[in-house]
């Protein structure tokens, strides 16, 4: 089954992003005082949670202190008739951010994803990525003047008198690839990255460069990192990965030969695994990929194809 046939972590968001509302500042202001509105507080890319690790979701009429203390407030969209905003409390000490939100602590959404529904994880990751972008774009890269938010937090405008550049959130696409060996027996290529524990293997991945198609990036990354020439590229699906601004695009590909030569920089080891070997690793408590990442799905569907 391809990844675009299933809901991966941080995908399947249920919000209507309500793009036209973003350009109506009066409507955005009115929504912030609507008692039905929900406010999601974050602190330095972390969710704020209760003692039982439930996500804090403040009603707008109870969120005045958090809104007043926020570095940024962004409009995420509509859940039916309920407007959803996120506020960034990163400028506060952690203890103060926790107090303002009525929370117990701050936790990375990736540590919670196994206990969150897909929709909740999607919205939290969306808020995290957008607020992170705001913190990185406070000054214009062209003239150095300060920038100010507009359009519900989905644009920043340069305040420079002779500039006025508009800045939009950007994503950083990366390819992630399950490479199959040519011929029998069925095998897939996994690698150990520099800094990873001994015996820890994952699929190969890399960022797409300027002037490069996704397919070009697959061929280049596999050749650079593992010395493998690949053919028969097949798109498998994509995954939002706002940590801070990624988009993971999954492929399968077939190696022209079984020869592998790691680059020694990003990868320190790469080897072919049969399905039986991967099943044995999983049975021994060595998970195949991150539980919230598309690489888990790529490996799982490859195993299922040989069941």
PDB file of C-alpha atoms in Angstrom:
ATOM      1  CA  UNK A   1       0.000   0.000   0.000  1.00  0.00           C
ATOM      2  CA  UNK A   2       1.340   3.417  -0.936  1.00  0.00           C
ATOM      3  CA  UNK A   3       1.758   6.074   1.735  1.00  0.00           C
ATOM      4  CA  UNK A   4      -0.715   8.334  -0.060  1.00  0.00           C
ATOM      5  CA  UNK A   5      -3.399   5.682   0.608  1.00  0.00           C
ATOM      6  CA  UNK A   6      -3.016   5.988   4.401  1.00  0.00           C
ATOM      7  CA  UNK A   7      -2.905   8.794   6.953  1.00  0.00           C
ATOM      8  CA  UNK A   8       0.658   9.290   8.148  1.00  0.00           C
ATOM      9  CA  UNK A   9       1.563  11.192  11.306  1.00  0.00           C
ATOM     10  CA  UNK A  10       1.168  14.983  10.934  1.00  0.00           C
ATOM     11  CA  UNK A  11      -1.126  14.529   7.926  1.00  0.00           C
ATOM     12  CA  UNK A  12      -4.878  14.260   7.490  1.00  0.00           C
ATOM     13  CA  UNK A  13      -5.565  17.587   9.187  1.00  0.00           C
ATOM     14  CA  UNK A  14      -9.254  18.352   9.654  1.00  0.00           C
ATOM     15  CA  UNK A  15      -8.965  22.141   9.690  1.00  0.00           C
ATOM     16  CA  UNK A  16     -10.413  24.313   6.982  1.00  0.00           C
ATOM     17  CA  UNK A  17      -7.428  26.635   6.587  1.00  0.00           C
ATOM     18  CA  UNK A  18      -9.847  29.375   5.484  1.00  0.00           C
ATOM     19  CA  UNK A  19      -7.377  31.259   3.302  1.00  0.00           C
ATOM     20  CA  UNK A  20      -9.753  34.122   2.388  1.00  0.00           C
ATOM     21  CA  UNK A  21     -10.270  34.970   6.087  1.00  0.00           C
ATOM     22  CA  UNK A  22      -6.577  35.650   6.557  1.00  0.00           C
ATOM     23  CA  UNK A  23      -6.772  38.886   4.570  1.00  0.00           C
ATOM     24  CA  UNK A  24      -9.632  40.264   6.703  1.00  0.00           C
ATOM     25  CA  UNK A  25      -7.991  41.744   9.842  1.00  0.00           C
ATOM     26  CA  UNK A  26     -11.317  42.866  11.321  1.00  0.00           C
ATOM     27  CA  UNK A  27     -12.708  39.349  11.080  1.00  0.00           C
ATOM     28  CA  UNK A  28      -9.518  37.864  12.589  1.00  0.00           C
ATOM     29  CA  UNK A  29      -9.758  40.322  15.508  1.00  0.00           C
ATOM     30  CA  UNK A  30     -13.409  39.470  16.040  1.00  0.00           C
ATOM     31  CA  UNK A  31     -12.646  35.746  16.085  1.00  0.00           C
ATOM     32  CA  UNK A  32     -10.071  36.300  18.824  1.00  0.00           C
ATOM     33  CA  UNK A  33     -12.841  37.519  21.133  1.00  0.00           C
ATOM     34  CA  UNK A  34     -15.385  34.878  20.124  1.00  0.00           C
ATOM     35  CA  UNK A  35     -16.007  32.579  23.124  1.00  0.00           C
ATOM     36  CA  UNK A  36     -16.127  29.571  20.767  1.00  0.00           C
ATOM     37  CA  UNK A  37     -12.555  30.213  19.553  1.00  0.00           C
ATOM     38  CA  UNK A  38      -9.806  27.848  20.725  1.00  0.00           C
ATOM     39  CA  UNK A  39      -6.217  28.912  21.391  1.00  0.00           C
ATOM     40  CA  UNK A  40      -3.287  26.463  21.311  1.00  0.00           C
ATOM     41  CA  UNK A  41      -0.301  27.724  23.348  1.00  0.00           C
ATOM     42  CA  UNK A  42       3.248  26.641  22.461  1.00  0.00           C
ATOM     43  CA  UNK A  43       6.608  27.379  24.040  1.00  0.00           C
ATOM     44  CA  UNK A  44       9.830  27.146  22.002  1.00  0.00           C
ATOM     45  CA  UNK A  45       8.393  24.575  19.592  1.00  0.00           C
ATOM     46  CA  UNK A  46       6.838  22.509  22.378  1.00  0.00           C
ATOM     47  CA  UNK A  47       3.179  21.823  23.148  1.00  0.00           C
ATOM     48  CA  UNK A  48       1.876  22.748  26.550  1.00  0.00           C
ATOM     49  CA  UNK A  49       0.145  19.825  28.255  1.00  0.00           C
ATOM     50  CA  UNK A  50      -1.736  19.009  31.441  1.00  0.00           C
ATOM     51  CA  UNK A  51      -0.602  16.620  34.169  1.00  0.00           C
ATOM     52  CA  UNK A  52      -2.228  13.783  32.222  1.00  0.00           C
ATOM     53  CA  UNK A  53      -0.415  14.951  29.051  1.00  0.00           C
ATOM     54  CA  UNK A  54      -3.581  16.175  27.384  1.00  0.00           C
ATOM     55  CA  UNK A  55      -2.970  19.095  25.052  1.00  0.00           C
ATOM     56  CA  UNK A  56      -3.909  22.486  26.466  1.00  0.00           C
ATOM     57  CA  UNK A  57      -6.642  24.129  24.399  1.00  0.00           C
ATOM     58  CA  UNK A  58      -7.795  27.448  25.829  1.00  0.00           C
ATOM     59  CA  UNK A  59     -11.137  29.082  25.140  1.00  0.00           C
ATOM     60  CA  UNK A  60     -10.492  32.573  23.779  1.00  0.00           C
ATOM     61  CA  UNK A  61     -12.337  34.273  26.640  1.00  0.00           C
ATOM     62  CA  UNK A  62     -10.006  32.477  29.103  1.00  0.00           C
ATOM     63  CA  UNK A  63      -6.859  33.102  27.061  1.00  0.00           C
ATOM     64  CA  UNK A  64      -6.493  36.869  27.510  1.00  0.00           C
ATOM     65  CA  UNK A  65      -3.308  36.624  29.605  1.00  0.00           C
ATOM     66  CA  UNK A  66      -1.680  34.196  27.179  1.00  0.00           C
ATOM     67  CA  UNK A  67      -2.677  36.329  24.184  1.00  0.00           C
ATOM     68  CA  UNK A  68      -1.289  39.463  25.843  1.00  0.00           C
ATOM     69  CA  UNK A  69       2.028  37.743  26.625  1.00  0.00           C
ATOM     70  CA  UNK A  70       2.422  36.037  23.240  1.00  0.00           C
ATOM     71  CA  UNK A  71       5.240  36.886  20.848  1.00  0.00           C
ATOM     72  CA  UNK A  72       3.009  35.895  17.930  1.00  0.00           C
ATOM     73  CA  UNK A  73      -0.590  34.888  17.430  1.00  0.00           C
ATOM     74  CA  UNK A  74      -1.463  33.021  14.235  1.00  0.00           C
ATOM     75  CA  UNK A  75      -4.770  31.932  12.742  1.00  0.00           C
ATOM     76  CA  UNK A  76      -4.673  28.243  11.839  1.00  0.00           C
ATOM     77  CA  UNK A  77      -8.167  27.792  10.429  1.00  0.00           C
ATOM     78  CA  UNK A  78     -11.689  26.675  11.225  1.00  0.00           C
ATOM     79  CA  UNK A  79     -12.936  23.492  12.857  1.00  0.00           C
ATOM     80  CA  UNK A  80     -16.564  23.803  11.784  1.00  0.00           C
ATOM     81  CA  UNK A  81     -17.667  27.080  13.401  1.00  0.00           C
ATOM     82  CA  UNK A  82     -14.712  27.142  15.806  1.00  0.00           C
ATOM     83  CA  UNK A  83     -11.710  29.281  14.928  1.00  0.00           C
ATOM     84  CA  UNK A  84      -8.331  27.815  15.935  1.00  0.00           C
ATOM     85  CA  UNK A  85      -5.370  30.059  16.795  1.00  0.00           C
ATOM     86  CA  UNK A  86      -1.889  29.290  18.065  1.00  0.00           C
ATOM     87  CA  UNK A  87       0.142  31.560  20.340  1.00  0.00           C
ATOM     88  CA  UNK A  88       3.883  31.550  20.867  1.00  0.00           C
ATOM     89  CA  UNK A  89       4.967  32.059  24.483  1.00  0.00           C
ATOM     90  CA  UNK A  90       8.663  31.536  23.703  1.00  0.00           C
ATOM     91  CA  UNK A  91       9.601  34.969  25.034  1.00  0.00           C
ATOM     92  CA  UNK A  92       8.522  33.920  28.518  1.00  0.00           C
ATOM     93  CA  UNK A  93      10.463  31.709  30.933  1.00  0.00           C
ATOM     94  CA  UNK A  94       9.161  28.172  30.755  1.00  0.00           C
ATOM     95  CA  UNK A  95       7.574  28.363  34.200  1.00  0.00           C
ATOM     96  CA  UNK A  96       5.664  31.501  33.213  1.00  0.00           C
ATOM     97  CA  UNK A  97       4.527  30.020  29.902  1.00  0.00           C
ATOM     98  CA  UNK A  98       3.245  26.957  31.759  1.00  0.00           C
ATOM     99  CA  UNK A  99       1.404  29.161  34.260  1.00  0.00           C
ATOM    100  CA  UNK A 100      -0.181  31.345  31.590  1.00  0.00           C
ATOM    101  CA  UNK A 101      -1.476  28.273  29.791  1.00  0.00           C
ATOM    102  CA  UNK A 102      -2.670  26.522  32.931  1.00  0.00           C
ATOM    103  CA  UNK A 103      -0.424  23.630  31.933  1.00  0.00           C
ATOM    104  CA  UNK A 104       1.848  21.199  33.749  1.00  0.00           C
ATOM    105  CA  UNK A 105       4.802  21.127  31.369  1.00  0.00           C
ATOM    106  CA  UNK A 106       6.001  21.621  27.778  1.00  0.00           C
ATOM    107  CA  UNK A 107       6.551  18.568  25.556  1.00  0.00           C
ATOM    108  CA  UNK A 108       7.687  18.015  21.972  1.00  0.00           C
ATOM    109  CA  UNK A 109       4.766  16.866  19.843  1.00  0.00           C
ATOM    110  CA  UNK A 110       6.924  13.999  18.544  1.00  0.00           C
ATOM    111  CA  UNK A 111       6.998  12.540  22.056  1.00  0.00           C
ATOM    112  CA  UNK A 112       3.194  12.560  22.139  1.00  0.00           C
ATOM    113  CA  UNK A 113       2.352  11.425  18.636  1.00  0.00           C
ATOM    114  CA  UNK A 114       1.651   7.820  19.621  1.00  0.00           C
ATOM    115  CA  UNK A 115      -1.066   9.052  22.001  1.00  0.00           C
ATOM    116  CA  UNK A 116      -2.571  11.701  19.711  1.00  0.00           C
ATOM    117  CA  UNK A 117      -5.075  11.168  16.948  1.00  0.00           C
ATOM    118  CA  UNK A 118      -3.813  12.048  13.444  1.00  0.00           C
ATOM    119  CA  UNK A 119      -5.851  15.253  13.348  1.00  0.00           C
ATOM    120  CA  UNK A 120      -4.546  16.520  16.709  1.00  0.00           C
ATOM    121  CA  UNK A 121      -0.944  15.747  15.778  1.00  0.00           C
ATOM    122  CA  UNK A 122      -1.411  17.441  12.415  1.00  0.00           C
ATOM    123  CA  UNK A 123      -2.704  20.684  13.907  1.00  0.00           C
ATOM    124  CA  UNK A 124      -0.028  20.804  16.614  1.00  0.00           C
ATOM    125  CA  UNK A 125       2.723  20.231  14.048  1.00  0.00           C
ATOM    126  CA  UNK A 126       1.207  22.899  11.777  1.00  0.00           C
ATOM    127  CA  UNK A 127       1.189  25.383  14.666  1.00  0.00           C
ATOM    128  CA  UNK A 128       4.747  24.462  15.611  1.00  0.00           C
ATOM    129  CA  UNK A 129       6.076  24.964  12.101  1.00  0.00           C
ATOM    130  CA  UNK A 130       4.309  28.284  11.545  1.00  0.00           C
ATOM    131  CA  UNK A 131       5.382  29.780  14.878  1.00  0.00           C
ATOM    132  CA  UNK A 132       8.966  28.602  14.340  1.00  0.00           C
ATOM    133  CA  UNK A 133       8.984  30.399  10.969  1.00  0.00           C
ATOM    134  CA  UNK A 134       7.895  33.651  12.625  1.00  0.00           C
ATOM    135  CA  UNK A 135      10.797  33.521  15.073  1.00  0.00           C
ATOM    136  CA  UNK A 136      13.254  33.097  12.195  1.00  0.00           C
ATOM    137  CA  UNK A 137      11.850  35.897  10.010  1.00  0.00           C
ATOM    138  CA  UNK A 138      11.805  38.911  12.300  1.00  0.00           C
ATOM    139  CA  UNK A 139      14.163  40.807   9.996  1.00  0.00           C
ATOM    140  CA  UNK A 140      14.166  41.214   6.235  1.00  0.00           C
ATOM    141  CA  UNK A 141      16.898  39.306   4.432  1.00  0.00           C
ATOM    142  CA  UNK A 142      17.069  41.997   1.731  1.00  0.00           C
ATOM    143  CA  UNK A 143      17.404  45.240   3.713  1.00  0.00           C
ATOM    144  CA  UNK A 144      17.666  44.200   7.375  1.00  0.00           C
ATOM    145  CA  UNK A 145      14.577  46.123   8.521  1.00  0.00           C
ATOM    146  CA  UNK A 146      12.108  44.583  10.938  1.00  0.00           C
ATOM    147  CA  UNK A 147       9.215  42.589   9.569  1.00  0.00           C
ATOM    148  CA  UNK A 148       5.665  42.569  10.888  1.00  0.00           C
ATOM    149  CA  UNK A 149       3.024  39.832  10.647  1.00  0.00           C
ATOM    150  CA  UNK A 150      -0.136  40.151   8.580  1.00  0.00           C
ATOM    151  CA  UNK A 151      -2.783  37.944   6.981  1.00  0.00           C
ATOM    152  CA  UNK A 152      -3.473  36.068  10.193  1.00  0.00           C
ATOM    153  CA  UNK A 153       0.216  35.241  10.610  1.00  0.00           C
ATOM    154  CA  UNK A 154       0.729  33.677   7.168  1.00  0.00           C
ATOM    155  CA  UNK A 155       2.762  36.586   5.751  1.00  0.00           C
ATOM    156  CA  UNK A 156       5.398  38.915   7.168  1.00  0.00           C
ATOM    157  CA  UNK A 157       5.904  42.333   5.619  1.00  0.00           C
ATOM    158  CA  UNK A 158       9.186  44.253   5.625  1.00  0.00           C
ATOM    159  CA  UNK A 159       8.827  47.648   7.291  1.00  0.00           C
ATOM    160  CA  UNK A 160      11.745  49.150   5.335  1.00  0.00           C
ATOM    161  CA  UNK A 161      10.660  52.328   3.549  1.00  0.00           C
ATOM    162  CA  UNK A 162      12.355  51.382   0.294  1.00  0.00           C
ATOM    163  CA  UNK A 163      11.716  47.660   0.486  1.00  0.00           C
ATOM    164  CA  UNK A 164       8.305  46.383   1.554  1.00  0.00           C
ATOM    165  CA  UNK A 165       9.220  42.792   0.689  1.00  0.00           C
ATOM    166  CA  UNK A 166       6.641  40.152   1.581  1.00  0.00           C
ATOM    167  CA  UNK A 167       7.901  36.979   3.265  1.00  0.00           C
ATOM    168  CA  UNK A 168       5.952  33.735   3.093  1.00  0.00           C
ATOM    169  CA  UNK A 169       6.453  30.467   4.980  1.00  0.00           C
ATOM    170  CA  UNK A 170       8.678  28.097   3.042  1.00  0.00           C
ATOM    171  CA  UNK A 171       9.000  24.343   3.130  1.00  0.00           C
ATOM    172  CA  UNK A 172      12.179  22.333   2.612  1.00  0.00           C
ATOM    173  CA  UNK A 173      11.463  19.204   0.518  1.00  0.00           C
ATOM    174  CA  UNK A 174      13.501  16.073   1.107  1.00  0.00           C
ATOM    175  CA  UNK A 175      13.404  12.662  -0.547  1.00  0.00           C
ATOM    176  CA  UNK A 176      13.397   9.424   1.439  1.00  0.00           C
ATOM    177  CA  UNK A 177      13.998   6.230  -0.486  1.00  0.00           C
ATOM    178  CA  UNK A 178      13.622   2.508  -0.038  1.00  0.00           C
ATOM    179  CA  UNK A 179      16.175   1.023  -2.455  1.00  0.00           C
ATOM    180  CA  UNK A 180      15.664  -2.588  -3.554  1.00  0.00           C
ATOM    181  CA  UNK A 181      18.452  -4.864  -4.757  1.00  0.00           C
ATOM    182  CA  UNK A 182      18.449  -6.070  -8.345  1.00  0.00           C
ATOM    183  CA  UNK A 183      17.373  -9.702  -8.738  1.00  0.00           C
ATOM    184  CA  UNK A 184      16.830 -12.375  -6.101  1.00  0.00           C
ATOM    185  CA  UNK A 185      16.735 -12.642  -3.183  1.00  0.00           C
ATOM    186  CA  UNK A 186      14.555  -9.645  -2.310  1.00  0.00           C
ATOM    187  CA  UNK A 187      16.603  -7.212  -0.260  1.00  0.00           C
ATOM    188  CA  UNK A 188      16.451  -3.532   0.665  1.00  0.00           C
ATOM    189  CA  UNK A 189      19.271  -1.123   1.449  1.00  0.00           C
ATOM    190  CA  UNK A 190      19.526   0.453   4.894  1.00  0.00           C
ATOM    191  CA  UNK A 191      22.292   2.633   6.248  1.00  0.00           C
ATOM    192  CA  UNK A 192      23.761   3.791   9.535  1.00  0.00           C
ATOM    193  CA  UNK A 193      24.231   7.533   9.727  1.00  0.00           C
ATOM    194  CA  UNK A 194      27.177   9.188  11.411  1.00  0.00           C
ATOM    195  CA  UNK A 195      26.373   9.574  15.097  1.00  0.00           C
ATOM    196  CA  UNK A 196      23.750   6.823  15.106  1.00  0.00           C
ATOM    197  CA  UNK A 197      24.194   3.954  17.584  1.00  0.00           C
ATOM    198  CA  UNK A 198      25.908   0.781  16.406  1.00  0.00           C
ATOM    199  CA  UNK A 199      23.399  -1.475  14.670  1.00  0.00           C
ATOM    200  CA  UNK A 200      20.908   1.358  14.030  1.00  0.00           C
ATOM    201  CA  UNK A 201      19.811   1.438  10.394  1.00  0.00           C
ATOM    202  CA  UNK A 202      17.343   3.508   8.396  1.00  0.00           C
ATOM    203  CA  UNK A 203      16.330   4.275   4.836  1.00  0.00           C
ATOM    204  CA  UNK A 204      18.362   6.817   2.867  1.00  0.00           C
ATOM    205  CA  UNK A 205      17.204  10.409   2.600  1.00  0.00           C
ATOM    206  CA  UNK A 206      18.403  13.856   1.595  1.00  0.00           C
ATOM    207  CA  UNK A 207      17.270  17.384   0.792  1.00  0.00           C
ATOM    208  CA  UNK A 208      16.276  18.503  -2.677  1.00  0.00           C
ATOM    209  CA  UNK A 209      18.656  21.124  -4.067  1.00  0.00           C
ATOM    210  CA  UNK A 210      17.916  24.251  -6.110  1.00  0.00           C
ATOM    211  CA  UNK A 211      17.200  23.465  -9.763  1.00  0.00           C
ATOM    212  CA  UNK A 212      16.577  19.782  -9.033  1.00  0.00           C
ATOM    213  CA  UNK A 213      13.493  17.634  -9.534  1.00  0.00           C
ATOM    214  CA  UNK A 214      12.486  15.114  -6.895  1.00  0.00           C
ATOM    215  CA  UNK A 215      13.668  12.292  -9.144  1.00  0.00           C
ATOM    216  CA  UNK A 216      16.998  14.026  -9.749  1.00  0.00           C
ATOM    217  CA  UNK A 217      17.428  14.362  -5.980  1.00  0.00           C
ATOM    218  CA  UNK A 218      16.806  10.634  -5.480  1.00  0.00           C
ATOM    219  CA  UNK A 219      19.428   9.694  -8.067  1.00  0.00           C
ATOM    220  CA  UNK A 220      21.995  12.188  -6.741  1.00  0.00           C
ATOM    221  CA  UNK A 221      21.543  11.359  -3.043  1.00  0.00           C
ATOM    222  CA  UNK A 222      21.764   7.604  -3.589  1.00  0.00           C
ATOM    223  CA  UNK A 223      24.903   8.019  -5.704  1.00  0.00           C
ATOM    224  CA  UNK A 224      26.582  10.507  -3.343  1.00  0.00           C
ATOM    225  CA  UNK A 225      25.838   8.798  -0.043  1.00  0.00           C
ATOM    226  CA  UNK A 226      25.901   5.102  -0.941  1.00  0.00           C
ATOM    227  CA  UNK A 227      27.526   4.911  -4.387  1.00  0.00           C
ATOM    228  CA  UNK A 228      24.352   3.346  -5.783  1.00  0.00           C
ATOM    229  CA  UNK A 229      22.886   4.031  -9.222  1.00  0.00           C
ATOM    230  CA  UNK A 230      19.111   3.629  -9.116  1.00  0.00           C
ATOM    231  CA  UNK A 231      16.410   3.058 -11.726  1.00  0.00           C
ATOM    232  CA  UNK A 232      12.653   2.429 -11.744  1.00  0.00           C
ATOM    233  CA  UNK A 233      11.809   5.255  -9.371  1.00  0.00           C
ATOM    234  CA  UNK A 234       8.249   5.060  -8.045  1.00  0.00           C
ATOM    235  CA  UNK A 235       6.546   7.712  -5.910  1.00  0.00           C
ATOM    236  CA  UNK A 236       5.105   6.276  -2.673  1.00  0.00           C
ATOM    237  CA  UNK A 237       3.603   9.304  -0.940  1.00  0.00           C
ATOM    238  CA  UNK A 238       4.546  12.353   1.099  1.00  0.00           C
ATOM    239  CA  UNK A 239       4.511  13.447   4.715  1.00  0.00           C
ATOM    240  CA  UNK A 240       4.400  16.835   6.382  1.00  0.00           C
ATOM    241  CA  UNK A 241       7.462  17.118   8.613  1.00  0.00           C
ATOM    242  CA  UNK A 242       7.435  20.607  10.172  1.00  0.00           C
ATOM    243  CA  UNK A 243      10.580  20.116  12.271  1.00  0.00           C
ATOM    244  CA  UNK A 244      11.012  22.896  11.437  1.00  0.00           C
ATOM    245  CA  UNK A 245       9.820  23.070   7.802  1.00  0.00           C
ATOM    246  CA  UNK A 246      10.275  19.763   6.025  1.00  0.00           C
ATOM    247  CA  UNK A 247       8.207  17.849   3.504  1.00  0.00           C
ATOM    248  CA  UNK A 248       9.259  14.209   3.163  1.00  0.00           C
ATOM    249  CA  UNK A 249       8.632  12.686  -0.275  1.00  0.00           C
ATOM    250  CA  UNK A 250       8.855   8.904  -0.336  1.00  0.00           C
ATOM    251  CA  UNK A 251      10.101   6.759  -3.237  1.00  0.00           C
ATOM    252  CA  UNK A 252      11.012   3.217  -4.051  1.00  0.00           C
ATOM    253  CA  UNK A 253      13.844   2.584  -6.463  1.00  0.00           C
ATOM    254  CA  UNK A 254      15.890  -0.349  -7.748  1.00  0.00           C
ATOM    255  CA  UNK A 255      19.694  -0.421  -7.651  1.00  0.00           C
ATOM    256  CA  UNK A 256      21.522  -1.163 -10.907  1.00  0.00           C
ATOM    257  CA  UNK A 257      24.008  -3.367  -9.013  1.00  0.00           C
ATOM    258  CA  UNK A 258      24.392  -4.642  -5.453  1.00  0.00           C
ATOM    259  CA  UNK A 259      27.688  -2.763  -4.977  1.00  0.00           C
ATOM    260  CA  UNK A 260      27.587  -0.199  -2.160  1.00  0.00           C
ATOM    261  CA  UNK A 261      30.188   2.495  -1.349  1.00  0.00           C
ATOM    262  CA  UNK A 262      29.250   4.791   1.531  1.00  0.00           C
ATOM    263  CA  UNK A 263      30.523   8.364   1.509  1.00  0.00           C
ATOM    264  CA  UNK A 264      32.042   8.132   5.008  1.00  0.00           C
ATOM    265  CA  UNK A 265      30.617  11.561   5.815  1.00  0.00           C
ATOM    266  CA  UNK A 266      26.864  11.278   6.262  1.00  0.00           C
ATOM    267  CA  UNK A 267      26.832   7.477   6.150  1.00  0.00           C
ATOM    268  CA  UNK A 268      29.329   5.214   7.878  1.00  0.00           C
ATOM    269  CA  UNK A 269      27.789   1.905   6.850  1.00  0.00           C
ATOM    270  CA  UNK A 270      25.176   0.543   4.446  1.00  0.00           C
ATOM    271  CA  UNK A 271      24.068  -3.020   3.806  1.00  0.00           C
ATOM    272  CA  UNK A 272      21.338  -5.107   2.217  1.00  0.00           C
ATOM    273  CA  UNK A 273      18.662  -6.735   4.391  1.00  0.00           C
ATOM    274  CA  UNK A 274      16.281  -9.543   3.518  1.00  0.00           C
ATOM    275  CA  UNK A 275      12.725  -9.471   4.805  1.00  0.00           C
ATOM    276  CA  UNK A 276      13.495 -12.256   7.252  1.00  0.00           C
ATOM    277  CA  UNK A 277      16.409 -10.250   8.667  1.00  0.00           C
ATOM    278  CA  UNK A 278      14.215  -7.189   9.169  1.00  0.00           C
ATOM    279  CA  UNK A 279      11.467  -9.229  10.809  1.00  0.00           C
ATOM    280  CA  UNK A 280      14.049 -10.748  13.150  1.00  0.00           C
ATOM    281  CA  UNK A 281      15.330  -7.285  14.074  1.00  0.00           C
ATOM    282  CA  UNK A 282      11.813  -6.086  14.780  1.00  0.00           C
ATOM    283  CA  UNK A 283      11.072  -9.174  16.895  1.00  0.00           C
ATOM    284  CA  UNK A 284      14.239  -8.443  18.874  1.00  0.00           C
ATOM    285  CA  UNK A 285      12.919  -4.990  19.775  1.00  0.00           C
ATOM    286  CA  UNK A 286      14.784  -2.978  17.140  1.00  0.00           C
ATOM    287  CA  UNK A 287      12.103  -0.780  15.546  1.00  0.00           C
ATOM    288  CA  UNK A 288      12.097  -0.222  11.812  1.00  0.00           C
ATOM    289  CA  UNK A 289      12.264   3.549  11.517  1.00  0.00           C
ATOM    290  CA  UNK A 290      10.731   6.272  13.693  1.00  0.00           C
ATOM    291  CA  UNK A 291       7.151   5.453  14.710  1.00  0.00           C
ATOM    292  CA  UNK A 292       5.919   8.789  13.335  1.00  0.00           C
ATOM    293  CA  UNK A 293       7.948   8.875  10.114  1.00  0.00           C
ATOM    294  CA  UNK A 294       7.208   7.796   6.554  1.00  0.00           C
ATOM    295  CA  UNK A 295      10.285   5.551   6.620  1.00  0.00           C
ATOM    296  CA  UNK A 296       8.381   3.219   8.983  1.00  0.00           C
ATOM    297  CA  UNK A 297       5.641   2.993   6.349  1.00  0.00           C
ATOM    298  CA  UNK A 298       8.094   2.426   3.486  1.00  0.00           C
ATOM    299  CA  UNK A 299       9.690  -0.461   5.354  1.00  0.00           C
ATOM    300  CA  UNK A 300       6.388  -1.871   6.581  1.00  0.00           C
ATOM    301  CA  UNK A 301       4.842  -1.934   3.113  1.00  0.00           C
ATOM    302  CA  UNK A 302       7.973  -3.547   1.667  1.00  0.00           C
ATOM    303  CA  UNK A 303       7.766  -6.275   4.310  1.00  0.00           C
ATOM    304  CA  UNK A 304       4.053  -6.751   3.672  1.00  0.00           C
ATOM    305  CA  UNK A 305       4.669  -7.162  -0.068  1.00  0.00           C
ATOM    306  CA  UNK A 306       6.672 -10.301   0.655  1.00  0.00           C
ATOM    307  CA  UNK A 307       4.294 -11.835   3.189  1.00  0.00           C
TER     308      UNK A 307
END
